[in-house]
Amino acid sequence: MKRLPDVREIWNDLVERDPAATFYHTPIWRDMITSAFPHLRDVSIAYELDDGEVAFMPRLEDPGRYRVLRSLESTVPGTYGGWLASRVLTDNELSRLYTAADKRTAFHSTITLPPGHREMRLPRGYRSDVDFTQILSTQRQLTDDGHVRWDRPALRWSVGKAARAGLEVREAGSLEDYRSYFEVYVDTLDRWGDRATSQYPWTLFEAGHAASERAPGTIRLWLAFHQATVVAGMWLFYWKGNAYNWHSAVLRDHMKLRPMDFLVTTVTEHAAHNSFPRLDLMPSGGHTGVAQFKEKFGAEKVPVHRLRRIRRIPAALANGISRLRSPHTRPEAP
């Protein structure tokens, strides 16, 4: 097994060939993230196996403040990653690949495996934390007339209420549409306050708009309008039969109109009619209320395994570095 110096062509080939590849394995996602977070460095790796086949893993490196406590992640931020290959890898090959990948001296390594990843022997030095995502079977929700009809009467009432209130859903097209959605996101962050577990800058949304133009149909931002005002949105990525709901937000003053129920209905119906039988609503970041919201649509809980490796460091050094961490700041609207 030998490391390959140039991963670009290998990367593009394997994300198309490996059925386990997710949108988050693609260079499209890497480019969006590094545009928004320029301190992250692409350290993706590829190896030629003993039989000449190839394995590849996308990774980004965070050097840490003052370039201490570097961390590696596949893929940022907490999205699906791990090894891709031109064939199924054996447990022995996976063990050797993880050992080779660990030769880069990082204090913290994280690999979030996609849902449904086959059982494997835990790599040496790693522990596994089990989270879950929630996956909706889109075609199962369709009636004979091709429309979504939810099992729960209360949910059907909510969707009807949104329609009666005059809500409309369309796909974002312009940068101005993305900017309007970002302002909804900032309002959502204010509503969540200290409970928010992630905060993204405008540059990520700007990069997403640019990527949507380069890869039409792969990135779609769905917006709910009420009287010409954007009141909610869902940002979805589409890859290999899966629609991934990566991000969503809603204006607090319009929640009573049930725009999120209306949006989920719309994107489910669109996915079902466009060869995306699975809508992955993604892990909920430990927010019970968010998970319960997804559950009401009939989404199935599927385990997601996060492999973590943390190297031991002296306690005094760890305590000193923790005091250097910069405070979390809220993104500002552009």
Short mmCIF file of C-alpha atoms in Angstrom, two decimals:
data_model
loop_
_atom_site.label_atom_id
_atom_site.label_comp_id
_atom_site.label_asym_id
_atom_site.label_seq_id
_atom_site.Cartn_x
_atom_site.Cartn_y
_atom_site.Cartn_z
CA MET A 1 0.00 0.00 0.00
CA LYS A 2 1.44 3.37 -0.99
CA ARG A 3 0.25 6.94 -0.65
CA LEU A 4 -0.65 8.74 -3.88
CA PRO A 5 0.55 12.33 -4.26
CA ASP A 6 -2.30 13.80 -6.35
CA VAL A 7 -5.87 13.17 -5.23
CA ARG A 8 -7.79 15.43 -7.63
CA GLU A 9 -8.58 12.95 -10.40
CA ILE A 10 -8.97 10.11 -7.92
CA TRP A 11 -11.45 12.18 -5.92
CA ASN A 12 -13.67 13.04 -8.88
CA ASP A 13 -13.64 9.43 -10.04
CA LEU A 14 -14.50 7.80 -6.71
CA VAL A 15 -17.35 10.12 -5.71
CA GLU A 16 -19.01 9.05 -8.96
CA ARG A 17 -18.15 5.33 -8.75
CA ASP A 18 -18.53 4.43 -5.08
CA PRO A 19 -22.23 3.89 -4.22
CA ALA A 20 -21.43 4.82 -0.59
CA ALA A 21 -20.34 8.34 -1.57
CA THR A 22 -22.47 11.16 -0.16
CA PHE A 23 -22.68 14.79 -1.22
CA TYR A 24 -20.36 15.64 1.66
CA HIS A 25 -17.61 13.51 0.10
CA THR A 26 -17.55 15.73 -2.99
CA PRO A 27 -15.12 18.51 -3.88
CA ILE A 28 -18.18 20.75 -4.17
CA TRP A 29 -18.68 20.59 -0.40
CA ARG A 30 -14.96 21.01 0.26
CA ASP A 31 -14.91 24.18 -1.84
CA MET A 32 -17.97 25.62 -0.07
CA ILE A 33 -16.49 25.00 3.37
CA THR A 34 -12.99 26.29 2.62
CA SER A 35 -14.47 29.42 0.99
CA ALA A 36 -16.31 30.18 4.20
CA PHE A 37 -13.56 29.05 6.59
CA PRO A 38 -10.21 29.87 4.91
CA HIS A 39 -8.22 28.73 7.95
CA LEU A 40 -9.19 25.13 7.11
CA ARG A 41 -6.70 23.27 4.91
CA ASP A 42 -7.49 20.41 2.56
CA VAL A 43 -5.43 17.38 3.62
CA SER A 44 -7.42 14.70 1.78
CA ILE A 45 -5.52 11.46 1.27
CA ALA A 46 -5.45 8.57 -1.20
CA TYR A 47 -3.68 5.21 -1.20
CA GLU A 48 -3.06 2.59 -3.82
CA LEU A 49 -3.91 -0.82 -2.39
CA ASP A 50 -1.89 -3.98 -2.92
CA ASP A 51 -4.04 -5.07 -5.87
CA GLY A 52 -3.78 -1.67 -7.60
CA GLU A 53 -7.22 -0.41 -6.55
CA VAL A 54 -7.53 2.96 -4.85
CA ALA A 55 -8.95 4.27 -1.53
CA PHE A 56 -9.55 7.94 -0.76
CA MET A 57 -10.75 10.00 2.22
CA PRO A 58 -11.68 13.71 2.16
CA ARG A 59 -10.28 15.59 5.16
CA LEU A 60 -9.84 19.12 6.37
CA GLU A 61 -7.33 20.28 8.94
CA ASP A 62 -7.97 22.98 11.51
CA PRO A 63 -4.58 24.23 12.73
CA GLY A 64 -6.07 25.46 16.00
CA ARG A 65 -5.53 28.87 17.47
CA TYR A 66 -1.82 29.75 17.50
CA ARG A 67 -1.36 26.50 15.53
CA VAL A 68 -1.66 24.20 18.50
CA LEU A 69 -4.05 21.30 19.04
CA ARG A 70 -4.55 20.68 15.35
CA SER A 71 -7.60 18.65 14.42
CA LEU A 72 -8.61 16.62 11.38
CA GLU A 73 -12.18 15.96 10.30
CA SER A 74 -13.89 13.99 7.55
CA THR A 75 -15.97 15.97 6.86
CA VAL A 76 -16.58 19.45 8.29
CA PRO A 77 -18.78 20.35 10.11
CA GLY A 78 -19.80 16.94 11.44
CA THR A 79 -21.09 15.79 8.05
CA TYR A 80 -20.60 12.38 6.46
CA GLY A 81 -17.11 11.31 5.48
CA GLY A 82 -14.81 8.31 5.63
CA TRP A 83 -13.09 6.15 3.05
CA LEU A 84 -14.25 5.77 -0.53
CA ALA A 85 -12.86 3.02 -2.74
CA SER A 86 -13.17 1.46 -6.16
CA ARG A 87 -14.33 -1.77 -4.48
CA VAL A 88 -15.44 -2.99 -1.04
CA LEU A 89 -12.61 -2.68 1.49
CA THR A 90 -11.78 -5.52 3.86
CA ASP A 91 -11.50 -4.95 7.61
CA ASN A 92 -7.75 -5.50 7.34
CA GLU A 93 -7.43 -2.88 4.60
CA LEU A 94 -9.51 -0.40 6.59
CA SER A 95 -7.31 -0.98 9.65
CA ARG A 96 -4.17 -0.34 7.60
CA LEU A 97 -5.69 2.76 6.01
CA TYR A 98 -6.70 4.30 9.34
CA THR A 99 -3.24 3.54 10.76
CA ALA A 100 -1.60 5.22 7.76
CA ALA A 101 -3.90 8.23 8.02
CA ASP A 102 -2.97 8.66 11.70
CA LYS A 103 0.67 9.28 10.86
CA ARG A 104 -0.21 12.95 10.50
CA THR A 105 0.26 14.40 13.98
CA ALA A 106 -3.14 15.81 14.96
CA PHE A 107 -4.45 15.88 18.49
CA HIS A 108 -8.02 15.19 17.47
CA SER A 109 -9.37 13.23 14.49
CA THR A 110 -13.07 12.74 13.69
CA ILE A 111 -14.70 10.68 10.95
CA THR A 112 -18.49 10.70 10.68
CA LEU A 113 -19.56 7.56 8.82
CA PRO A 114 -22.68 7.72 6.62
CA PRO A 115 -25.90 6.08 7.84
CA GLY A 116 -26.07 2.43 6.91
CA HIS A 117 -22.28 2.05 6.90
CA ARG A 118 -21.44 -1.62 7.31
CA GLU A 119 -20.24 -2.93 10.63
CA MET A 120 -16.46 -2.81 10.95
CA ARG A 121 -13.77 -3.52 13.50
CA LEU A 122 -12.98 -0.32 15.37
CA PRO A 123 -9.61 1.07 14.22
CA ARG A 124 -6.88 1.00 16.83
CA GLY A 125 -6.85 4.13 18.98
CA TYR A 126 -10.40 5.17 18.00
CA ARG A 127 -13.63 5.18 19.94
CA SER A 128 -17.09 5.24 18.39
CA ASP A 129 -19.83 7.65 19.46
CA VAL A 130 -23.28 6.68 18.19
CA ASP A 131 -25.61 9.44 17.01
CA PHE A 132 -28.57 9.10 14.67
CA THR A 133 -30.05 10.70 11.61
CA GLN A 134 -33.69 10.54 10.49
CA ILE A 135 -34.49 9.36 6.98
CA LEU A 136 -37.79 9.78 5.21
CA SER A 137 -38.86 7.41 2.43
CA THR A 138 -40.21 9.97 -0.02
CA GLN A 139 -42.15 7.71 -2.38
CA ARG A 140 -43.94 6.00 0.49
CA GLN A 141 -45.62 9.33 1.29
CA LEU A 142 -47.21 9.71 -2.17
CA THR A 143 -50.86 9.02 -2.84
CA ASP A 144 -52.19 7.71 -6.16
CA ASP A 145 -52.58 11.27 -7.45
CA GLY A 146 -48.85 11.91 -6.93
CA HIS A 147 -49.16 14.23 -3.92
CA VAL A 148 -47.90 13.82 -0.37
CA ARG A 149 -50.51 12.98 2.25
CA TRP A 150 -49.18 12.55 5.77
CA ASP A 151 -50.51 9.90 8.13
CA ARG A 152 -51.06 12.29 11.03
CA PRO A 153 -54.27 14.38 10.82
CA ALA A 154 -52.65 17.21 12.79
CA LEU A 155 -49.86 17.41 10.24
CA ARG A 156 -52.30 17.46 7.34
CA TRP A 157 -54.14 20.30 9.12
CA SER A 158 -50.88 22.27 9.49
CA VAL A 159 -50.06 21.93 5.79
CA GLY A 160 -53.59 23.02 4.94
CA LYS A 161 -53.30 26.02 7.23
CA ALA A 162 -50.11 27.15 5.47
CA ALA A 163 -51.81 26.82 2.09
CA ARG A 164 -54.88 28.75 3.28
CA ALA A 165 -52.61 31.51 4.61
CA GLY A 166 -51.26 31.95 1.10
CA LEU A 167 -47.77 30.54 1.61
CA GLU A 168 -45.89 29.66 -1.54
CA VAL A 169 -42.68 27.67 -2.03
CA ARG A 170 -40.14 28.11 -4.78
CA GLU A 171 -36.48 27.37 -5.32
CA ALA A 172 -34.02 30.21 -4.71
CA GLY A 173 -32.28 31.48 -7.79
CA SER A 174 -30.51 34.76 -7.16
CA LEU A 175 -27.87 35.77 -4.67
CA GLU A 176 -30.51 38.09 -3.22
CA ASP A 177 -32.67 35.04 -2.46
CA TYR A 178 -29.77 33.51 -0.51
CA ARG A 179 -29.27 36.79 1.32
CA SER A 180 -32.93 36.85 2.32
CA TYR A 181 -32.61 33.32 3.66
CA PHE A 182 -29.48 34.25 5.59
CA GLU A 183 -31.43 37.02 7.33
CA VAL A 184 -34.02 34.39 8.35
CA TYR A 185 -31.14 32.30 9.70
CA VAL A 186 -29.81 35.20 11.80
CA ASP A 187 -33.31 35.64 13.25
CA THR A 188 -33.36 31.91 14.05
CA LEU A 189 -30.02 32.17 15.86
CA ASP A 190 -31.37 35.00 17.97
CA ARG A 191 -34.36 32.84 18.88
CA TRP A 192 -32.15 29.89 19.85
CA GLY A 193 -29.71 32.00 21.85
CA ASP A 194 -27.18 29.93 23.77
CA ARG A 195 -28.87 26.70 22.66
CA ALA A 196 -27.50 27.11 19.13
CA THR A 197 -24.77 24.55 18.50
CA SER A 198 -23.53 25.97 15.19
CA GLN A 199 -23.12 29.38 13.61
CA TYR A 200 -22.22 29.89 9.95
CA PRO A 201 -21.02 33.07 8.22
CA TRP A 202 -22.61 34.70 5.19
CA THR A 203 -19.64 33.58 3.08
CA LEU A 204 -20.85 29.97 3.31
CA PHE A 205 -24.25 30.89 1.88
CA GLU A 206 -22.57 33.01 -0.79
CA ALA A 207 -20.33 30.06 -1.71
CA GLY A 208 -23.39 27.80 -1.78
CA HIS A 209 -25.10 30.06 -4.28
CA ALA A 210 -22.02 30.04 -6.52
CA ALA A 211 -21.82 26.24 -6.26
CA SER A 212 -25.51 25.89 -7.16
CA GLU A 213 -24.81 27.69 -10.42
CA ARG A 214 -21.83 25.46 -11.21
CA ALA A 215 -23.69 22.26 -10.30
CA PRO A 216 -27.38 22.91 -11.05
CA GLY A 217 -29.75 20.43 -9.46
CA THR A 218 -27.18 19.31 -6.89
CA ILE A 219 -27.74 22.24 -4.52
CA ARG A 220 -31.23 23.63 -4.01
CA LEU A 221 -32.39 26.24 -1.52
CA TRP A 222 -36.16 26.03 -1.05
CA LEU A 223 -37.89 29.16 0.23
CA ALA A 224 -41.33 29.70 1.73
CA PHE A 225 -42.87 33.11 0.98
CA HIS A 226 -45.71 34.91 2.69
CA GLN A 227 -46.86 38.08 0.96
CA ALA A 228 -43.54 38.27 -0.95
CA THR A 229 -41.46 37.91 2.24
CA VAL A 230 -39.14 34.95 2.80
CA VAL A 231 -40.32 33.42 6.08
CA ALA A 232 -38.54 30.04 6.06
CA GLY A 233 -36.19 27.89 4.04
CA MET A 234 -34.62 24.46 3.64
CA TRP A 235 -31.19 24.02 2.03
CA LEU A 236 -30.89 20.61 0.41
CA PHE A 237 -28.10 18.74 -1.40
CA TYR A 238 -28.82 15.94 -3.88
CA TRP A 239 -26.50 13.02 -4.59
CA LYS A 240 -26.93 9.37 -5.66
CA GLY A 241 -30.60 8.99 -4.81
CA ASN A 242 -30.34 10.88 -1.52
CA ALA A 243 -31.63 14.35 -0.72
CA TYR A 244 -29.81 15.81 2.31
CA ASN A 245 -31.51 18.51 4.37
CA TRP A 246 -28.40 20.25 5.61
CA HIS A 247 -29.87 23.50 6.91
CA SER A 248 -33.21 25.11 7.68
CA ALA A 249 -34.48 28.28 9.33
CA VAL A 250 -37.78 30.06 10.03
CA LEU A 251 -38.78 33.55 11.15
CA ARG A 252 -40.12 33.43 14.69
CA ASP A 253 -43.03 35.76 13.89
CA HIS A 254 -44.29 33.44 11.14
CA MET A 255 -43.98 30.06 12.87
CA LYS A 256 -47.73 30.03 13.57
CA LEU A 257 -48.33 29.75 9.80
CA ARG A 258 -46.55 26.35 9.82
CA PRO A 259 -44.10 27.17 6.97
CA MET A 260 -41.71 24.32 7.89
CA ASP A 261 -44.46 21.69 7.61
CA PHE A 262 -45.32 23.19 4.23
CA LEU A 263 -41.67 23.15 3.13
CA VAL A 264 -41.04 19.55 4.19
CA THR A 265 -44.14 18.52 2.23
CA THR A 266 -42.92 20.33 -0.87
CA VAL A 267 -39.35 19.01 -0.82
CA THR A 268 -40.56 15.46 -0.08
CA GLU A 269 -42.87 15.55 -3.08
CA HIS A 270 -40.16 17.01 -5.31
CA ALA A 271 -37.65 14.34 -4.22
CA ALA A 272 -40.14 11.53 -4.80
CA HIS A 273 -40.81 12.69 -8.34
CA ASN A 274 -37.14 13.23 -9.21
CA SER A 275 -35.53 9.89 -8.36
CA PHE A 276 -34.53 10.70 -4.79
CA PRO A 277 -36.30 8.03 -2.74
CA ARG A 278 -34.54 9.00 0.52
CA LEU A 279 -34.69 12.35 2.28
CA ASP A 280 -31.98 12.41 4.94
CA LEU A 281 -33.01 15.00 7.52
CA MET A 282 -29.51 14.75 9.07
CA PRO A 283 -28.50 14.49 12.77
CA SER A 284 -30.16 17.05 15.04
CA GLY A 285 -27.14 18.14 17.09
CA GLY A 286 -28.59 16.79 20.31
CA HIS A 287 -31.70 19.01 20.09
CA THR A 288 -34.62 16.84 21.22
CA GLY A 289 -37.27 19.22 19.88
CA VAL A 290 -35.69 19.22 16.41
CA ALA A 291 -35.61 15.41 16.38
CA GLN A 292 -39.27 15.28 17.45
CA PHE A 293 -40.19 17.67 14.62
CA LYS A 294 -38.60 15.30 12.10
CA GLU A 295 -40.18 12.24 13.68
CA LYS A 296 -43.73 13.48 13.09
CA PHE A 297 -43.23 13.05 9.33
CA GLY A 298 -42.57 9.36 9.80
CA ALA A 299 -38.80 9.63 9.44
CA GLU A 300 -36.89 6.54 10.56
CA LYS A 301 -34.02 6.79 13.02
CA VAL A 302 -30.82 5.37 11.54
CA PRO A 303 -27.56 5.10 13.55
CA VAL A 304 -24.63 7.32 12.62
CA HIS A 305 -21.20 6.37 13.98
CA ARG A 306 -18.55 9.01 14.68
CA LEU A 307 -15.04 7.68 15.02
CA ARG A 308 -12.85 9.81 17.27
CA ARG A 309 -9.18 9.64 18.11
CA ILE A 310 -7.79 11.97 20.77
CA ARG A 311 -4.09 11.92 21.58
CA ARG A 312 -3.03 12.34 25.18
CA ILE A 313 -1.47 15.67 26.13
CA PRO A 314 -0.33 17.02 29.49
CA ALA A 315 -3.23 18.47 31.50
CA ALA A 316 -1.41 21.75 32.11
CA LEU A 317 -0.95 22.26 28.37
CA ALA A 318 -4.58 21.42 27.62
CA ASN A 319 -5.85 23.84 30.29
CA GLY A 320 -3.61 26.62 29.05
CA ILE A 321 -4.67 26.21 25.44
CA SER A 322 -8.37 26.10 26.34
CA ARG A 323 -8.06 29.65 27.65
CA LEU A 324 -6.89 30.79 24.21
CA ARG A 325 -10.06 29.79 22.41
CA SER A 326 -11.83 32.68 20.76
CA PRO A 327 -15.43 33.41 21.83
CA HIS A 328 -18.35 32.38 19.64
CA THR A 329 -19.69 35.39 17.75
CA ARG A 330 -22.95 35.75 15.93
CA PRO A 331 -22.83 36.16 12.13
CA GLU A 332 -24.01 39.48 10.84
CA ALA A 333 -26.24 39.97 7.84
CA PRO A 334 -24.33 41.25 4.79
#
